[in-house]
Amino acid sequence: MDDCIFCRIVEGKLPASVVCRDDLCMAFMDIHPVNAGHVLIIPTDHVAFLADLEEDTGAHLFRLAQRIAAVLPKCVSQCEGINMFLADGEAAGQEVFHLHLHVFPRYRGDQFGFLWSSSISHIPERNELDNVAGTIRRAMDL
Ligand code: AMP
Ligand code: ZN
């Protein structure tokens, strides 16, 4: 994918501060970090969306994310917690269409936050939750 910046990083045609890479995945520093220590983990093969990602690659990607998250508190001066974030699709905030998992340190008083509008106040009835759970379960062929 010539027009994909993350493919160009994988190919070594664009610079990146690489944490690690193997046959399936690569981890490198985000150029616009939420906080110091913000890492992106990507599959090395071009995949735009979660639906296109092999489950084994996804499992490997998350394994790497866990390992990075485990050491981050020792690696940066401000890390009291960790967020992982994956934007799948434009409506979810995805800007680079090569799948990536953000792993970044959080600390009290940092400038990051998820905005929950005051209109998100609906507490559904149990049967509504059960219905959606059942719909998802059946869609998963479980
Ligand atoms: P998203 O909104 O989840 O698609 O996030 C894309 C992320 O990629 C942003 O956090 C950007 O700062 C980051 N990014 C874009 N270009 C580069 C690059 N060349 N090297 C490292 N990170 C990048
Ligand atoms: Zn790509």
Tab-separated table of N, CA and C in Angstrom, residues 116-123:
chain	number	residue	atom	x	y	z
A	116	TRP	N	-17.984	12.105	27.815
A	116	TRP	CA	-19.300	11.469	27.873
A	116	TRP	C	-20.318	12.598	27.962
A	117	SER	N	-21.041	12.797	26.900
A	117	SER	CA	-22.019	13.878	26.897
A	117	SER	C	-23.071	13.616	27.977
A	118	SER	N	-23.629	14.683	28.513
A	118	SER	CA	-24.639	14.531	29.571
A	118	SER	C	-25.880	13.819	29.036
A	119	SER	N	-26.021	13.769	27.691
A	119	SER	CA	-27.193	13.085	27.125
A	119	SER	C	-27.038	11.559	27.200
A	120	ILE	N	-25.817	11.080	27.528
A	120	ILE	CA	-25.633	9.629	27.665
A	120	ILE	C	-25.982	9.250	29.101
A	121	SER	N	-27.266	9.313	29.398
A	121	SER	CA	-27.670	9.072	30.782
A	121	SER	C	-28.655	7.907	30.889
A	122	HIS	N	-28.998	7.314	29.747
A	122	HIS	CA	-29.996	6.258	29.727
A	122	HIS	C	-29.451	4.985	30.389
A	123	ILE	N	-30.129	4.517	31.420
A	123	ILE	CA	-29.770	3.232	32.048
A	123	ILE	C	-30.795	2.220	31.556
